[in-house]
Amino acid sequence: MKFTVYSDPGHAWVKVPRALLKTLGIESDISSYSYMRADFAYLEEDCDLHRFHEAYKNHYGHAPEFLESPTNRKSRIRNYASYQSTQG
């Protein structure tokens, strides 16, 4: 599975299905610095992306693959809702 990394001049996020975060057991570990829209989480590059990367490797036995999608403008991801776990 390949994941898209969206970046603007100030930050980057990887788009991940929220169901996958649950499968990896990290759904409640994602910070509010990440974003969400519909069924996807956009994990911020500093901590949450690393957490995802490690959990993915541990679960599947190999690192996830990433595709880069940079822009020189402010990303619309910054306007999405802050991430919130659906776990109670």
JSON list of C-alpha atoms in Angstrom, two decimals:
[
{"chain": "A", "resi": 1, "resn": "MET", "atom": "CA", "xyz": [0.00, 0.00, 0.00]},
{"chain": "A", "resi": 2, "resn": "LYS", "atom": "CA", "xyz": [1.27, 3.47, -0.90]},
{"chain": "A", "resi": 3, "resn": "PHE", "atom": "CA", "xyz": [0.45, 6.60, 1.07]},
{"chain": "A", "resi": 4, "resn": "THR", "atom": "CA", "xyz": [0.51, 10.16, -0.23]},
{"chain": "A", "resi": 5, "resn": "VAL", "atom": "CA", "xyz": [2.51, 12.76, 1.66]},
{"chain": "A", "resi": 6, "resn": "TYR", "atom": "CA", "xyz": [1.12, 16.24, 1.08]},
{"chain": "A", "resi": 7, "resn": "SER", "atom": "CA", "xyz": [3.41, 19.13, 1.89]},
{"chain": "A", "resi": 8, "resn": "ASP", "atom": "CA", "xyz": [3.31, 22.91, 1.76]},
{"chain": "A", "resi": 9, "resn": "PRO", "atom": "CA", "xyz": [6.16, 25.32, 2.49]},
{"chain": "A", "resi": 10, "resn": "GLY", "atom": "CA", "xyz": [5.72, 24.89, 6.26]},
{"chain": "A", "resi": 11, "resn": "HIS", "atom": "CA", "xyz": [4.59, 21.35, 6.99]},
{"chain": "A", "resi": 12, "resn": "ALA", "atom": "CA", "xyz": [3.69, 17.90, 5.67]},
{"chain": "A", "resi": 13, "resn": "TRP", "atom": "CA", "xyz": [1.02, 15.27, 6.32]},
{"chain": "A", "resi": 14, "resn": "VAL", "atom": "CA", "xyz": [0.48, 11.70, 5.20]},
{"chain": "A", "resi": 15, "resn": "LYS", "atom": "CA", "xyz": [-3.03, 10.62, 4.20]},
{"chain": "A", "resi": 16, "resn": "VAL", "atom": "CA", "xyz": [-4.04, 7.39, 5.94]},
{"chain": "A", "resi": 17, "resn": "PRO", "atom": "CA", "xyz": [-7.41, 5.63, 6.16]},
{"chain": "A", "resi": 18, "resn": "ARG", "atom": "CA", "xyz": [-8.72, 6.01, 9.71]},
{"chain": "A", "resi": 19, "resn": "ALA", "atom": "CA", "xyz": [-9.67, 2.33, 9.71]},
{"chain": "A", "resi": 20, "resn": "LEU", "atom": "CA", "xyz": [-5.98, 1.46, 9.25]},
{"chain": "A", "resi": 21, "resn": "LEU", "atom": "CA", "xyz": [-5.06, 3.46, 12.35]},
{"chain": "A", "resi": 22, "resn": "LYS", "atom": "CA", "xyz": [-7.55, 1.32, 14.25]},
{"chain": "A", "resi": 23, "resn": "THR", "atom": "CA", "xyz": [-6.12, -1.88, 12.75]},
{"chain": "A", "resi": 24, "resn": "LEU", "atom": "CA", "xyz": [-2.63, -0.79, 13.85]},
{"chain": "A", "resi": 25, "resn": "GLY", "atom": "CA", "xyz": [-3.87, 0.00, 17.36]},
{"chain": "A", "resi": 26, "resn": "ILE", "atom": "CA", "xyz": [-2.79, 3.64, 17.26]},
{"chain": "A", "resi": 27, "resn": "GLU", "atom": "CA", "xyz": [-6.12, 5.36, 16.63]},
{"chain": "A", "resi": 28, "resn": "SER", "atom": "CA", "xyz": [-6.18, 6.90, 20.12]},
{"chain": "A", "resi": 29, "resn": "ASP", "atom": "CA", "xyz": [-2.46, 7.83, 20.02]},
{"chain": "A", "resi": 30, "resn": "ILE", "atom": "CA", "xyz": [-2.70, 10.39, 17.21]},
{"chain": "A", "resi": 31, "resn": "SER", "atom": "CA", "xyz": [-2.35, 14.02, 18.30]},
{"chain": "A", "resi": 32, "resn": "SER", "atom": "CA", "xyz": [-4.67, 16.92, 17.60]},
{"chain": "A", "resi": 33, "resn": "TYR", "atom": "CA", "xyz": [-1.88, 18.37, 15.40]},
{"chain": "A", "resi": 34, "resn": "SER", "atom": "CA", "xyz": [-3.05, 15.94, 12.74]},
{"chain": "A", "resi": 35, "resn": "TYR", "atom": "CA", "xyz": [-6.23, 16.46, 10.77]},
{"chain": "A", "resi": 36, "resn": "MET", "atom": "CA", "xyz": [-9.17, 14.41, 9.55]},
{"chain": "A", "resi": 37, "resn": "ARG", "atom": "CA", "xyz": [-11.67, 14.58, 6.73]},
{"chain": "A", "resi": 38, "resn": "ALA", "atom": "CA", "xyz": [-14.25, 11.90, 5.99]},
{"chain": "A", "resi": 39, "resn": "ASP", "atom": "CA", "xyz": [-12.63, 8.48, 6.42]},
{"chain": "A", "resi": 40, "resn": "PHE", "atom": "CA", "xyz": [-9.05, 9.73, 6.31]},
{"chain": "A", "resi": 41, "resn": "ALA", "atom": "CA", "xyz": [-6.54, 11.08, 8.77]},
{"chain": "A", "resi": 42, "resn": "TYR", "atom": "CA", "xyz": [-3.78, 13.45, 7.68]},
{"chain": "A", "resi": 43, "resn": "LEU", "atom": "CA", "xyz": [-0.93, 12.67, 10.06]},
{"chain": "A", "resi": 44, "resn": "GLU", "atom": "CA", "xyz": [1.47, 15.50, 10.82]},
{"chain": "A", "resi": 45, "resn": "GLU", "atom": "CA", "xyz": [5.09, 14.86, 9.98]},
{"chain": "A", "resi": 46, "resn": "ASP", "atom": "CA", "xyz": [6.77, 15.49, 13.34]},
{"chain": "A", "resi": 47, "resn": "CYS", "atom": "CA", "xyz": [5.36, 12.82, 15.67]},
{"chain": "A", "resi": 48, "resn": "ASP", "atom": "CA", "xyz": [2.27, 11.15, 14.25]},
{"chain": "A", "resi": 49, "resn": "LEU", "atom": "CA", "xyz": [3.87, 10.12, 10.96]},
{"chain": "A", "resi": 50, "resn": "HIS", "atom": "CA", "xyz": [6.72, 8.46, 12.86]},
{"chain": "A", "resi": 51, "resn": "ARG", "atom": "CA", "xyz": [4.21, 6.67, 15.13]},
{"chain": "A", "resi": 52, "resn": "PHE", "atom": "CA", "xyz": [2.33, 5.41, 12.06]},
{"chain": "A", "resi": 53, "resn": "HIS", "atom": "CA", "xyz": [5.54, 4.34, 10.31]},
{"chain": "A", "resi": 54, "resn": "GLU", "atom": "CA", "xyz": [6.68, 2.26, 13.29]},
{"chain": "A", "resi": 55, "resn": "ALA", "atom": "CA", "xyz": [3.26, 0.68, 13.88]},
{"chain": "A", "resi": 56, "resn": "TYR", "atom": "CA", "xyz": [2.94, -0.20, 10.19]},
{"chain": "A", "resi": 57, "resn": "LYS", "atom": "CA", "xyz": [6.39, -1.84, 10.15]},
{"chain": "A", "resi": 58, "resn": "ASN", "atom": "CA", "xyz": [5.61, -3.82, 13.28]},
{"chain": "A", "resi": 59, "resn": "HIS", "atom": "CA", "xyz": [2.24, -4.98, 11.94]},
{"chain": "A", "resi": 60, "resn": "TYR", "atom": "CA", "xyz": [3.16, -5.78, 8.32]},
{"chain": "A", "resi": 61, "resn": "GLY", "atom": "CA", "xyz": [6.87, -6.55, 8.60]},
{"chain": "A", "resi": 62, "resn": "HIS", "atom": "CA", "xyz": [7.95, -3.82, 6.18]},
{"chain": "A", "resi": 63, "resn": "ALA", "atom": "CA", "xyz": [7.89, -0.05, 5.96]},
{"chain": "A", "resi": 64, "resn": "PRO", "atom": "CA", "xyz": [5.03, 1.75, 4.20]},
{"chain": "A", "resi": 65, "resn": "GLU", "atom": "CA", "xyz": [5.68, 3.32, 0.82]},
{"chain": "A", "resi": 66, "resn": "PHE", "atom": "CA", "xyz": [5.16, 7.04, 0.31]},
{"chain": "A", "resi": 67, "resn": "LEU", "atom": "CA", "xyz": [4.41, 9.22, -2.70]},
{"chain": "A", "resi": 68, "resn": "GLU", "atom": "CA", "xyz": [5.24, 12.93, -2.48]},
{"chain": "A", "resi": 69, "resn": "SER", "atom": "CA", "xyz": [2.70, 15.61, -3.40]},
{"chain": "A", "resi": 70, "resn": "PRO", "atom": "CA", "xyz": [4.22, 19.02, -2.66]},
{"chain": "A", "resi": 71, "resn": "THR", "atom": "CA", "xyz": [2.73, 22.46, -3.24]},
{"chain": "A", "resi": 72, "resn": "ASN", "atom": "CA", "xyz": [4.22, 25.93, -2.90]},
{"chain": "A", "resi": 73, "resn": "ARG", "atom": "CA", "xyz": [0.91, 27.25, -1.50]},
{"chain": "A", "resi": 74, "resn": "LYS", "atom": "CA", "xyz": [-0.73, 26.85, 1.89]},
{"chain": "A", "resi": 75, "resn": "SER", "atom": "CA", "xyz": [-2.28, 23.38, 1.96]},
{"chain": "A", "resi": 76, "resn": "ARG", "atom": "CA", "xyz": [-6.06, 23.07, 2.34]},
{"chain": "A", "resi": 77, "resn": "ILE", "atom": "CA", "xyz": [-5.37, 20.30, 4.86]},
{"chain": "A", "resi": 78, "resn": "ARG", "atom": "CA", "xyz": [-4.76, 23.07, 7.40]},
{"chain": "A", "resi": 79, "resn": "ASN", "atom": "CA", "xyz": [-8.51, 23.85, 7.18]},
{"chain": "A", "resi": 80, "resn": "TYR", "atom": "CA", "xyz": [-9.65, 20.30, 7.96]},
{"chain": "A", "resi": 81, "resn": "ALA", "atom": "CA", "xyz": [-10.90, 19.34, 11.42]},
{"chain": "A", "resi": 82, "resn": "SER", "atom": "CA", "xyz": [-8.31, 18.49, 14.05]},
{"chain": "A", "resi": 83, "resn": "TYR", "atom": "CA", "xyz": [-7.92, 14.76, 14.53]},
{"chain": "A", "resi": 84, "resn": "GLN", "atom": "CA", "xyz": [-10.04, 13.15, 17.20]},
{"chain": "A", "resi": 85, "resn": "SER", "atom": "CA", "xyz": [-10.12, 9.47, 18.03]},
{"chain": "A", "resi": 86, "resn": "THR", "atom": "CA", "xyz": [-13.48, 7.74, 17.73]},
{"chain": "A", "resi": 87, "resn": "GLN", "atom": "CA", "xyz": [-12.61, 5.52, 20.68]},
{"chain": "A", "resi": 88, "resn": "GLY", "atom": "CA", "xyz": [-14.51, 6.25, 23.84]}
]
